Short mmCIF file of C-alpha atoms (C1' of nucleotides) in Angstrom, two decimals:
data_model
loop_
_atom_site.label_atom_id
_atom_site.label_comp_id
_atom_site.label_asym_id
_atom_site.label_seq_id
_atom_site.Cartn_x
_atom_site.Cartn_y
_atom_site.Cartn_z
CA MET A 1 -80.46 36.92 -24.61
CA ALA A 2 -76.77 36.52 -23.91
CA SER A 3 -76.42 39.02 -26.71
CA ARG A 4 -73.07 40.28 -27.84
CA LYS A 5 -73.77 43.61 -26.15
CA SER A 6 -74.41 42.17 -22.70
CA GLU A 7 -71.28 40.05 -23.03
CA LYS A 8 -69.33 43.18 -23.78
CA LEU A 9 -70.86 44.88 -20.78
CA ILE A 10 -69.85 42.05 -18.46
CA HIS A 11 -66.35 41.98 -19.86
CA ILE A 12 -65.73 45.73 -19.57
CA ALA A 13 -67.46 46.03 -16.22
CA ARG A 14 -65.36 43.22 -14.79
CA ARG A 15 -62.16 44.99 -15.73
CA LEU A 16 -63.33 48.31 -14.32
CA PHE A 17 -64.73 46.83 -11.12
CA GLU A 18 -61.46 44.96 -10.59
CA THR A 19 -59.21 47.92 -11.13
CA GLU A 20 -61.26 50.75 -9.66
CA GLY A 21 -63.81 49.22 -7.35
CA PHE A 22 -67.55 48.75 -7.55
CA HIS A 23 -68.81 51.95 -6.03
CA THR A 24 -66.27 54.26 -7.59
CA THR A 25 -66.94 52.93 -11.07
CA GLY A 26 -69.86 54.84 -12.48
CA ILE A 27 -72.36 53.43 -14.92
CA ASP A 28 -71.63 56.09 -17.51
CA ARG A 29 -67.97 55.07 -17.49
CA ILE A 30 -68.83 51.43 -18.17
CA LEU A 31 -71.23 52.36 -20.94
CA ALA A 32 -68.74 54.68 -22.60
CA GLU A 33 -65.93 52.11 -22.61
CA ALA A 34 -68.22 49.33 -23.76
CA GLY A 35 -69.84 51.49 -26.43
CA VAL A 36 -73.29 50.47 -25.27
CA ALA A 37 -76.41 52.49 -24.67
CA LYS A 38 -77.75 52.98 -21.18
CA MET A 39 -81.06 51.31 -21.84
CA THR A 40 -79.30 48.19 -23.05
CA LEU A 41 -77.77 47.80 -19.63
CA TYR A 42 -81.09 48.25 -17.86
CA ASN A 43 -82.92 45.97 -20.28
CA ASN A 44 -80.37 43.20 -19.75
CA PHE A 45 -79.48 43.50 -16.08
CA GLY A 46 -82.18 45.64 -14.49
CA SER A 47 -79.80 47.73 -12.40
CA LYS A 48 -76.18 48.36 -11.58
CA ASP A 49 -76.41 45.79 -8.80
CA GLY A 50 -77.74 43.31 -11.35
CA LEU A 51 -74.69 43.89 -13.49
CA ILE A 52 -72.41 43.51 -10.48
CA VAL A 53 -73.94 40.17 -9.58
CA ALA A 54 -73.70 38.99 -13.18
CA VAL A 55 -70.04 39.98 -13.27
CA LEU A 56 -69.32 38.18 -9.99
CA ASN A 57 -71.05 34.98 -11.03
CA ARG A 58 -69.30 34.97 -14.37
CA SER A 59 -65.94 35.66 -12.76
CA SER A 60 -66.34 32.86 -10.26
CA LYS A 61 -67.19 30.36 -12.95
CA ASP A 62 -64.35 31.52 -15.20
CA MET A 63 -61.79 31.52 -12.43
CA ILE A 64 -62.60 28.04 -11.17
CA ASP A 65 -62.82 26.59 -14.66
CA ARG A 66 -59.47 28.08 -15.52
CA LEU A 67 -57.90 26.89 -12.29
CA LYS A 68 -59.11 23.34 -12.85
CA LYS A 69 -57.72 23.40 -16.36
CA ILE A 70 -54.32 24.76 -15.31
CA VAL A 71 -54.11 22.23 -12.52
CA ALA A 72 -55.06 19.32 -14.75
CA GLU A 73 -52.43 20.28 -17.29
CA ALA A 74 -49.76 20.81 -14.65
CA SER A 75 -49.54 17.26 -13.37
CA THR A 76 -51.35 13.99 -12.94
CA ASP A 77 -50.31 13.59 -9.33
CA PRO A 78 -53.09 14.95 -7.07
CA CYS A 79 -50.69 16.46 -4.53
CA GLU A 80 -48.74 18.18 -7.27
CA GLN A 81 -52.02 19.48 -8.62
CA ILE A 82 -52.83 21.09 -5.29
CA LEU A 83 -49.46 22.81 -5.24
CA GLY A 84 -50.07 23.81 -8.85
CA VAL A 85 -52.82 26.10 -7.66
CA PHE A 86 -50.28 28.08 -5.68
CA ASP A 87 -47.96 28.22 -8.66
CA ALA A 88 -50.85 29.71 -10.59
CA LEU A 89 -51.27 32.25 -7.81
CA ALA A 90 -47.60 33.19 -8.09
CA MET A 91 -48.00 33.82 -11.79
CA TRP A 92 -51.11 35.86 -11.17
CA PHE A 93 -49.43 38.05 -8.54
CA SER A 94 -46.50 38.65 -10.88
CA ASP A 95 -48.80 40.19 -13.45
CA PRO A 96 -48.35 43.97 -13.14
CA GLU A 97 -52.08 44.31 -13.66
CA PHE A 98 -52.85 42.17 -10.63
CA CYS A 99 -55.16 44.07 -8.36
CA GLY A 100 -56.44 41.54 -5.87
CA CYS A 101 -59.36 39.18 -5.66
CA MET A 102 -62.66 40.62 -6.84
CA PHE A 103 -64.63 38.70 -4.26
CA GLN A 104 -62.68 40.02 -1.34
CA ALA A 105 -63.32 43.48 -2.71
CA ALA A 106 -67.01 42.69 -3.11
CA VAL A 107 -67.36 41.65 0.52
CA ALA A 108 -65.60 44.81 1.61
CA GLU A 109 -67.76 47.07 -0.52
CA PHE A 110 -71.05 45.36 0.33
CA PRO A 111 -70.89 44.82 4.07
CA ASP A 112 -74.42 43.50 4.38
CA PRO A 113 -74.04 39.68 4.43
CA GLN A 114 -77.50 39.34 2.92
CA SER A 115 -76.70 41.43 -0.12
CA LYS A 116 -76.39 39.66 -3.44
CA PRO A 117 -72.72 40.50 -3.96
CA ALA A 118 -71.86 39.19 -0.48
CA GLN A 119 -73.75 35.99 -1.23
CA ALA A 120 -71.89 35.60 -4.49
CA ALA A 121 -68.58 36.04 -2.69
CA ARG A 122 -69.58 33.47 -0.10
CA ALA A 123 -70.53 31.03 -2.83
CA HIS A 124 -67.21 31.59 -4.55
CA GLN A 125 -65.21 30.93 -1.41
CA GLY A 126 -67.19 27.72 -1.00
CA ALA A 127 -66.53 26.71 -4.58
CA VAL A 128 -62.79 27.19 -4.15
CA ALA A 129 -62.80 25.17 -0.96
CA ASP A 130 -64.77 22.44 -2.75
CA MET A 131 -62.25 22.39 -5.56
CA PHE A 132 -59.42 21.93 -3.09
CA ALA A 133 -61.41 19.27 -1.25
CA GLU A 134 -61.92 17.38 -4.48
CA LEU A 135 -58.19 17.40 -5.15
CA CYS A 136 -57.60 16.23 -1.58
CA THR A 137 -60.06 13.41 -2.09
CA ASN A 138 -58.22 12.40 -5.25
CA ALA A 139 -55.02 12.40 -3.23
CA GLU A 140 -56.72 10.16 -0.67
CA LEU A 141 -55.86 12.56 2.09
CA PRO A 142 -57.67 12.37 5.42
CA ASP A 143 -60.52 14.79 6.09
CA PRO A 144 -60.43 16.34 2.63
CA GLN A 145 -63.24 18.75 3.53
CA ALA A 146 -61.36 20.47 6.35
CA LEU A 147 -58.13 20.36 4.40
CA GLY A 148 -59.87 21.98 1.45
CA GLN A 149 -61.09 24.80 3.62
CA MET A 150 -57.62 25.31 5.05
CA LEU A 151 -56.04 25.46 1.63
CA ALA A 152 -58.67 27.88 0.42
CA MET A 153 -58.01 30.01 3.47
CA ILE A 154 -54.27 30.04 2.80
CA ALA A 155 -54.95 31.07 -0.79
CA SER A 156 -57.19 33.87 0.45
CA GLY A 157 -54.49 35.07 2.79
CA ALA A 158 -51.98 35.06 -0.04
CA MET A 159 -54.28 37.03 -2.34
CA CYS A 160 -55.10 39.57 0.28
CA THR A 161 -51.50 39.99 1.42
CA ALA A 162 -50.23 40.23 -2.15
CA ARG A 163 -52.71 42.99 -2.74
CA GLN A 164 -51.72 44.86 0.39
CA THR A 165 -47.98 44.54 -0.02
CA GLN A 166 -47.81 44.68 -3.82
CA THR A 167 -45.42 41.72 -3.94
CA ARG A 168 -45.57 38.13 -5.17
CA GLU A 169 -43.86 36.73 -2.09
CA PRO A 170 -47.13 35.64 -0.46
CA ALA A 171 -47.68 33.06 -3.19
CA ASP A 172 -44.35 31.43 -2.42
CA HIS A 173 -45.04 31.48 1.29
CA ALA A 174 -48.46 30.01 0.71
CA ARG A 175 -46.98 27.22 -1.38
CA GLN A 176 -44.49 26.38 1.33
CA ILE A 177 -47.24 26.23 3.92
CA ALA A 178 -49.34 24.05 1.64
CA GLU A 179 -46.41 21.70 1.16
CA ILE A 180 -45.95 21.34 4.88
CA LEU A 181 -49.67 20.82 5.34
CA LEU A 182 -49.84 18.10 2.67
CA GLU A 183 -46.73 16.41 4.00
CA ARG A 184 -48.31 16.26 7.42
CA ALA A 185 -51.63 15.04 6.05
CA CYS A 186 -49.96 12.31 4.01
CA SER A 187 -47.96 10.91 6.89
CA THR A 188 -50.65 11.08 9.55
CA ASN A 189 -52.92 8.11 9.43
CA PHE A 190 -53.74 7.23 5.83
CA THR A 191 -51.98 5.38 3.02
CA PRO A 192 -49.30 7.61 1.55
CA PRO A 193 -50.50 8.55 -1.94
CA HIS A 194 -47.08 8.25 -3.51
CA ALA A 195 -46.50 4.67 -2.38
CA ALA A 196 -49.75 3.40 -3.78
CA SER A 197 -48.90 -0.29 -3.49
CA SER A 198 -48.55 -0.31 0.28
CA ALA A 199 -51.21 -2.03 2.35
CA LYS A 200 -54.14 -0.01 3.67
CA SER A 201 -54.21 0.37 7.42
CA VAL A 202 -56.62 -1.74 9.50
CA MET B 1 -55.54 69.69 19.29
CA ALA B 2 -56.53 66.12 20.08
CA SER B 3 -59.67 67.72 21.36
CA ARG B 4 -62.50 65.72 22.78
CA LYS B 5 -64.53 66.40 19.66
CA SER B 6 -62.01 65.01 17.22
CA GLU B 7 -61.60 61.94 19.43
CA LYS B 8 -65.34 61.43 19.26
CA LEU B 9 -65.22 61.80 15.48
CA ILE B 10 -62.52 59.16 15.14
CA HIS B 11 -64.37 56.79 17.44
CA ILE B 12 -67.72 57.09 15.70
CA ALA B 13 -66.24 57.11 12.22
CA ARG B 14 -64.29 53.95 12.95
CA ARG B 15 -67.43 52.10 13.93
CA LEU B 16 -69.36 53.32 10.88
CA PHE B 17 -66.52 52.67 8.44
CA GLU B 18 -66.14 49.17 9.86
CA THR B 19 -69.79 48.24 9.66
CA GLU B 20 -70.86 50.07 6.53
CA GLY B 21 -67.78 50.81 4.48
CA PHE B 22 -65.86 53.96 3.71
CA HIS B 23 -67.62 55.16 0.59
CA THR B 24 -71.13 54.29 1.65
CA THR B 25 -70.79 56.09 4.97
CA GLY B 26 -71.63 59.72 4.37
CA ILE B 27 -70.12 62.60 6.29
CA ASP B 28 -73.51 63.81 7.47
CA ARG B 29 -74.13 60.43 9.05
CA ILE B 30 -70.88 60.56 11.00
CA LEU B 31 -71.51 64.10 12.15
CA ALA B 32 -75.05 63.32 13.25
CA GLU B 33 -74.03 60.26 15.30
CA ALA B 34 -71.05 62.04 16.80
CA GLY B 35 -73.02 65.18 17.56
CA VAL B 36 -70.35 67.31 15.99
CA ALA B 37 -70.57 70.26 13.63
CA LYS B 38 -69.41 69.98 10.07
CA MET B 39 -66.77 72.66 10.35
CA THR B 40 -65.19 70.87 13.29
CA LEU B 41 -64.47 67.93 11.05
CA TYR B 42 -62.94 70.05 8.34
CA ASN B 43 -60.93 72.12 10.80
CA ASN B 44 -59.48 69.01 12.42
CA PHE B 45 -58.99 66.64 9.49
CA GLY B 46 -59.20 68.77 6.36
CA SER B 47 -61.37 66.34 4.43
CA LYS B 48 -63.16 63.03 4.59
CA ASP B 49 -60.02 61.31 3.34
CA GLY B 50 -58.11 62.96 6.16
CA LEU B 51 -60.54 61.49 8.65
CA ILE B 52 -60.26 58.08 7.02
CA VAL B 53 -56.47 58.12 7.29
CA ALA B 54 -56.67 59.24 10.91
CA VAL B 55 -59.08 56.41 11.68
CA LEU B 56 -56.85 53.84 9.98
CA ASN B 57 -53.69 54.97 11.76
CA ARG B 58 -55.43 54.98 15.09
CA SER B 59 -56.96 51.57 14.48
CA SER B 60 -53.65 50.04 13.54
CA LYS B 61 -51.97 51.36 16.66
CA ASP B 62 -54.85 50.26 18.89
CA MET B 63 -55.10 46.81 17.36
CA ILE B 64 -51.41 46.02 17.65
CA ASP B 65 -51.16 47.41 21.17
CA ARG B 66 -54.12 45.34 22.23
CA LEU B 67 -52.77 42.22 20.56
CA LYS B 68 -49.41 42.58 22.27
CA LYS B 69 -51.13 43.02 25.59
CA ILE B 70 -53.41 40.01 25.15
CA VAL B 71 -50.51 37.89 24.04
CA ALA B 72 -48.30 38.95 26.93
CA GLU B 73 -51.03 38.13 29.41
CA ALA B 74 -51.80 34.79 27.81
CA SER B 75 -48.48 33.07 28.42
CA THR B 76 -44.79 33.55 28.99
CA ASP B 77 -43.79 30.90 26.46
CA PRO B 78 -43.07 32.61 23.11
CA CYS B 79 -44.60 29.82 21.04
CA GLU B 80 -47.73 29.86 23.16
CA GLN B 81 -47.86 33.60 22.68
CA ILE B 82 -47.86 33.18 18.92
CA LEU B 83 -50.74 30.76 19.13
CA GLY B 84 -52.44 33.18 21.50
CA VAL B 85 -52.85 35.58 18.61
CA PHE B 86 -55.02 33.03 16.85
CA ASP B 87 -57.04 32.45 19.99
CA ALA B 88 -57.67 36.17 20.03
CA LEU B 89 -58.80 35.93 16.42
CA ALA B 90 -61.25 33.17 17.36
CA MET B 91 -62.76 35.37 20.04
CA TRP B 92 -62.98 38.26 17.64
CA PHE B 93 -64.75 36.21 14.98
CA SER B 94 -67.22 34.93 17.55
CA ASP B 95 -68.35 38.46 18.28
CA PRO B 96 -71.66 38.91 16.46
CA GLU B 97 -70.53 42.40 15.57
CA PHE B 98 -67.44 41.13 13.79
CA CYS B 99 -67.38 42.57 10.32
CA GLY B 100 -63.91 41.87 9.00
CA CYS B 101 -60.60 43.63 9.00
CA MET B 102 -60.78 47.37 8.31
CA PHE B 103 -57.52 47.37 6.42
CA GLN B 104 -58.58 44.71 3.98
CA ALA B 105 -61.68 46.79 3.35
CA ALA B 106 -59.57 49.91 2.91
CA VAL B 107 -57.42 48.28 0.25
CA ALA B 108 -60.51 47.11 -1.55
CA GLU B 109 -62.19 50.50 -1.46
CA PHE B 110 -59.07 52.47 -2.42
CA PRO B 111 -57.54 50.48 -5.26
CA ASP B 112 -54.81 53.01 -6.02
CA PRO B 113 -51.71 51.67 -4.21
CA GLN B 114 -50.41 55.22 -3.86
CA SER B 115 -53.48 56.46 -2.02
CA LYS B 116 -53.11 57.26 1.65
CA PRO B 117 -55.53 54.58 2.85
CA ALA B 118 -53.71 51.94 0.80
CA GLN B 119 -50.42 53.04 2.29
CA ALA B 120 -51.87 52.85 5.78
CA ALA B 121 -53.09 49.33 5.10
CA ARG B 122 -49.67 48.33 3.78
CA ALA B 123 -48.04 49.74 6.88
CA HIS B 124 -50.44 47.84 9.09
CA GLN B 125 -49.77 44.53 7.38
CA GLY B 126 -46.06 45.19 7.89
CA ALA B 127 -46.58 45.99 11.55
CA VAL B 128 -48.47 42.75 12.12
CA ALA B 129 -45.76 40.78 10.38
CA ASP B 130 -43.14 42.54 12.50
CA MET B 131 -45.04 41.68 15.64
CA PHE B 132 -45.10 38.01 14.67
CA ALA B 133 -41.43 38.17 13.72
CA GLU B 134 -40.59 39.58 17.13
CA LEU B 135 -42.40 36.72 18.82
CA CYS B 136 -40.56 34.28 16.55
CA THR B 137 -37.26 35.85 17.51
CA ASN B 138 -38.16 35.48 21.16
CA ALA B 139 -38.91 31.83 20.47
CA GLU B 140 -35.49 31.51 18.82
CA LEU B 141 -37.07 30.16 15.68
CA PRO B 142 -35.11 30.11 12.42
CA ASP B 143 -35.75 32.89 9.88
CA PRO B 144 -38.16 34.81 12.09
CA GLN B 145 -38.73 37.42 9.40
CA ALA B 146 -40.12 34.98 6.84
CA LEU B 147 -42.01 33.10 9.52
CA GLY B 148 -43.55 36.34 10.71
CA GLN B 149 -44.77 37.13 7.23
CA MET B 150 -46.24 33.66 6.88
CA LEU B 151 -48.09 33.92 10.17
CA ALA B 152 -49.41 37.35 9.25
CA MET B 153 -50.56 35.94 5.94
CA ILE B 154 -52.38 33.09 7.65
CA ALA B 155 -54.06 35.55 9.97
CA SER B 156 -55.12 37.63 6.97
CA GLY B 157 -56.58 34.57 5.30
CA ALA B 158 -58.51 33.73 8.44
CA MET B 159 -59.92 37.24 8.76
CA CYS B 160 -60.92 37.41 5.16
CA THR B 161 -62.46 33.94 5.13
CA ALA B 162 -64.29 34.55 8.39
CA ARG B 163 -65.78 37.65 6.89
CA GLN B 164 -66.82 35.87 3.71
CA THR B 165 -68.26 32.78 5.33
CA GLN B 166 -69.63 34.40 8.49
CA THR B 167 -68.17 31.65 10.67
CA ARG B 168 -65.43 31.41 13.29
CA GLU B 169 -64.00 28.18 11.89
CA PRO B 170 -61.19 29.94 10.01
CA ALA B 171 -59.60 30.98 13.30
CA ASP B 172 -59.38 27.36 14.43
CA HIS B 173 -58.01 26.27 11.08
CA ALA B 174 -55.48 29.06 11.19
CA ARG B 175 -54.37 28.03 14.65
CA GLN B 176 -53.89 24.44 13.53
CA ILE B 177 -51.80 25.58 10.60
CA ALA B 178 -49.74 27.83 12.84
CA GLU B 179 -49.15 24.93 15.21
CA ILE B 180 -47.88 22.74 12.40
CA LEU B 181 -45.71 25.56 11.11
CA LEU B 182 -44.16 26.21 14.52
CA GLU B 183 -43.64 22.51 15.12
CA ARG B 184 -41.79 22.26 11.85
CA ALA B 185 -39.78 25.39 12.51
CA CYS B 186 -38.75 24.14 15.94
CA SER B 187 -37.54 20.77 14.72
CA THR B 188 -35.87 21.81 11.47
CA ASN B 189 -32.34 23.02 11.88
CA PHE B 190 -32.15 25.11 15.00
CA THR B 191 -32.00 24.30 18.65
CA PRO B 192 -35.49 23.31 19.72
CA PRO B 193 -36.52 26.01 22.17
CA HIS B 194 -38.26 23.58 24.51
CA ALA B 195 -35.38 21.11 24.73
CA ALA B 196 -32.70 23.70 25.08
CA SER B 197 -29.98 21.36 26.24
CA SER B 198 -29.87 19.16 23.11
CA ALA B 199 -26.80 19.33 20.84
CA LYS B 200 -26.76 21.55 17.78
CA SER B 201 -26.80 19.77 14.44
CA VAL B 202 -23.66 19.37 12.29
"C1'" DG C 1 -91.97 47.40 -48.58
"C1'" DA C 2 -94.36 46.98 -44.03
"C1'" DT C 3 -93.97 45.38 -39.32
"C1'" DA C 4 -91.67 44.42 -35.17
"C1'" DC C 5 -88.07 44.73 -32.12
"C1'" DA C 6 -83.67 45.77 -30.34
"C1'" DA C 7 -80.30 49.22 -29.72
"C1'" DT C 8 -79.07 53.92 -30.16
"C1'" DA C 9 -78.06 58.92 -28.21
"C1'" DG C 10 -78.96 62.02 -24.99
"C1'" DA C 11 -81.88 64.96 -22.26
"C1'" DC C 12 -83.74 64.68 -17.84
"C1'" DC C 13 -84.92 63.53 -12.91
"C1'" DG C 14 -84.41 63.32 -7.89
"C1'" DA C 15 -81.20 62.18 -4.59
"C1'" DT C 16 -76.93 62.31 -2.40
"C1'" DC C 17 -72.35 63.41 -1.98
"C1'" DG C 18 -68.19 66.22 -0.14
"C1'" DT C 19 -67.30 70.83 0.65
"C1'" DT C 20 -67.78 75.87 1.60
"C1'" DC C 21 -69.84 79.78 3.64
"C1'" DT C 22 -72.46 82.64 7.05
"C1'" DG C 23 -73.75 83.99 11.27
"C1'" DT C 24 -74.38 82.68 16.18
"C1'" DT C 25 -73.18 80.58 20.54
"C1'" DT C 26 -70.00 78.80 23.88
"C1'" DA C 27 -65.76 78.54 26.44
"C1'" DT C 28 -61.15 80.25 27.72
"C1'" DT C 29 -57.89 83.72 28.94
"C1'" DC C 30 -56.28 88.08 30.37
"C1'" DG D 1 -66.17 91.98 31.69
"C1'" DA D 2 -63.77 92.20 27.25
"C1'" DA D 3 -61.35 89.64 23.78
"C1'" DT D 4 -60.10 85.62 21.27
"C1'" DA D 5 -60.91 81.43 19.32
"C1'" DA D 6 -63.25 77.24 18.84
"C1'" DA D 7 -67.58 74.86 18.01
"C1'" DC D 8 -72.09 75.38 16.71
"C1'" DA D 9 -76.42 74.91 13.22
"C1'" DG D 10 -77.71 74.93 8.87
"C1'" DA D 11 -78.27 76.85 4.25
"C1'" DA D 12 -76.16 76.54 -0.08
"C1'" DC D 13 -72.97 74.94 -3.79
"C1'" DG D 14 -71.44 72.23 -7.73
"C1'" DA D 15 -70.77 67.76 -9.06
"C1'" DT D 16 -71.99 63.14 -9.71
"C1'" DC D 17 -74.67 59.35 -9.14
"C1'" DG D 18 -78.25 55.60 -10.56
"C1'" DG D 19 -82.19 55.42 -13.08
"C1'" DT D 20 -86.12 56.93 -16.43
"C1'" DC D 21 -88.04 58.77 -20.62
"C1'" DT D 22 -88.30 60.05 -25.45
"C1'" DA D 23 -87.48 59.87 -29.98
"C1'" DT D 24 -84.55 57.93 -33.64
"C1'" DT D 25 -81.94 54.42 -36.12
"C1'" DG D 26 -80.80 49.93 -37.74
"C1'" DT D 27 -82.10 45.18 -38.82
"C1'" DA D 28 -84.31 41.30 -39.25
"C1'" DT D 29 -88.72 38.49 -40.86
"C1'" DC D 30 -92.84 37.82 -43.39
#
DNA sequence: GATACAATAGACCGATCGTTCTGTTTATTC
DNA sequence: GAATAAACAGAACGATCGGTCTATTGTATC
């Protein structure tokens, strides 16, 4: 279990699914590039859909882990950390190999909301929103849950627009919007996070 | 040309592509539901890809025309009109038959940026941004071009998140963000459109 | 060295896909 | 009513797909 072969399959399949789509990428293509026999795939994942789900789950975990790490290394200030996510997006979009968010593609290719890939995409969107919400909580911002969802939505819009327009601009726009949003949230009704010594209201 | 049969094909194909995807929807299925012969499709559109492009172009035109109409009927105030777009999104998401934005799906299913469907999607995103920019110009907001792109990006994020989460919340969040953005844009460095008589800065 | 098990290559299957071809029917125009 | 062209139904094509089956090879453990 978790053999070297199935790891290789996940790794190769992820790259192919990302760059060429789920339906258009045939099983034979994955097997050839991974140098793995067909039966190994079916013994480990049961079906192509099984492999797809495995790839999605792995990708979600990897992406969020990596984001948290980048963000933690970027700054100790919670608000700066939130903006760091959008800086990471900008770097991602600048990569010539950038080809959009896998999970948005998964939802598009598997329209049935009950399908496993759609569920995985839904879970991923939730995980991203939760990550943002956690950072908002750290920043002592009001209503971190809603704010987290908004930030995740802005990030989604940036990813999808970057894919459509083939530019990195959306990341910068998204960062600006996030800045404005955080500024507003800070000044509304809670203690400003940057002036930590001030008295709490009421 | 523009015969009743090819209109029927576009109409039926649009619905099927929307609800079940481009690749998973077979030609035979479209023909059966449209009650059209196979050769009629190939005589009118040349290929399945030709039909897909025709559907995308038609959808883009329809969607933007309809949006402009809704917005014009909603209010005469340019800022209110901008927010009206997000109200329209909210209504769209509430429709139980809502299944996401066709153009996002097209980009996902046709990863090659040079492909015709990808180009159509890029053109559509540009058209939406232009529409927002025009409204921003009417509202005498600063840098309407960039603002238009931001608003289009927020709308994209809402559509994509609504699809993933199967909720209408994203539309409300998007509207809130748009409000904040407009508020900021009004008060920054230009003459506030609502208090037209105030002195210009500097 | 024998046993057990995983992984191999590759033929094979049924189904489906987009597309082409054939021959017939319908509608339009003179 | 004849002529032209469009739309029709449906068989057939080659290709590809996901998945199964078989028989062989390598590699551990006892």
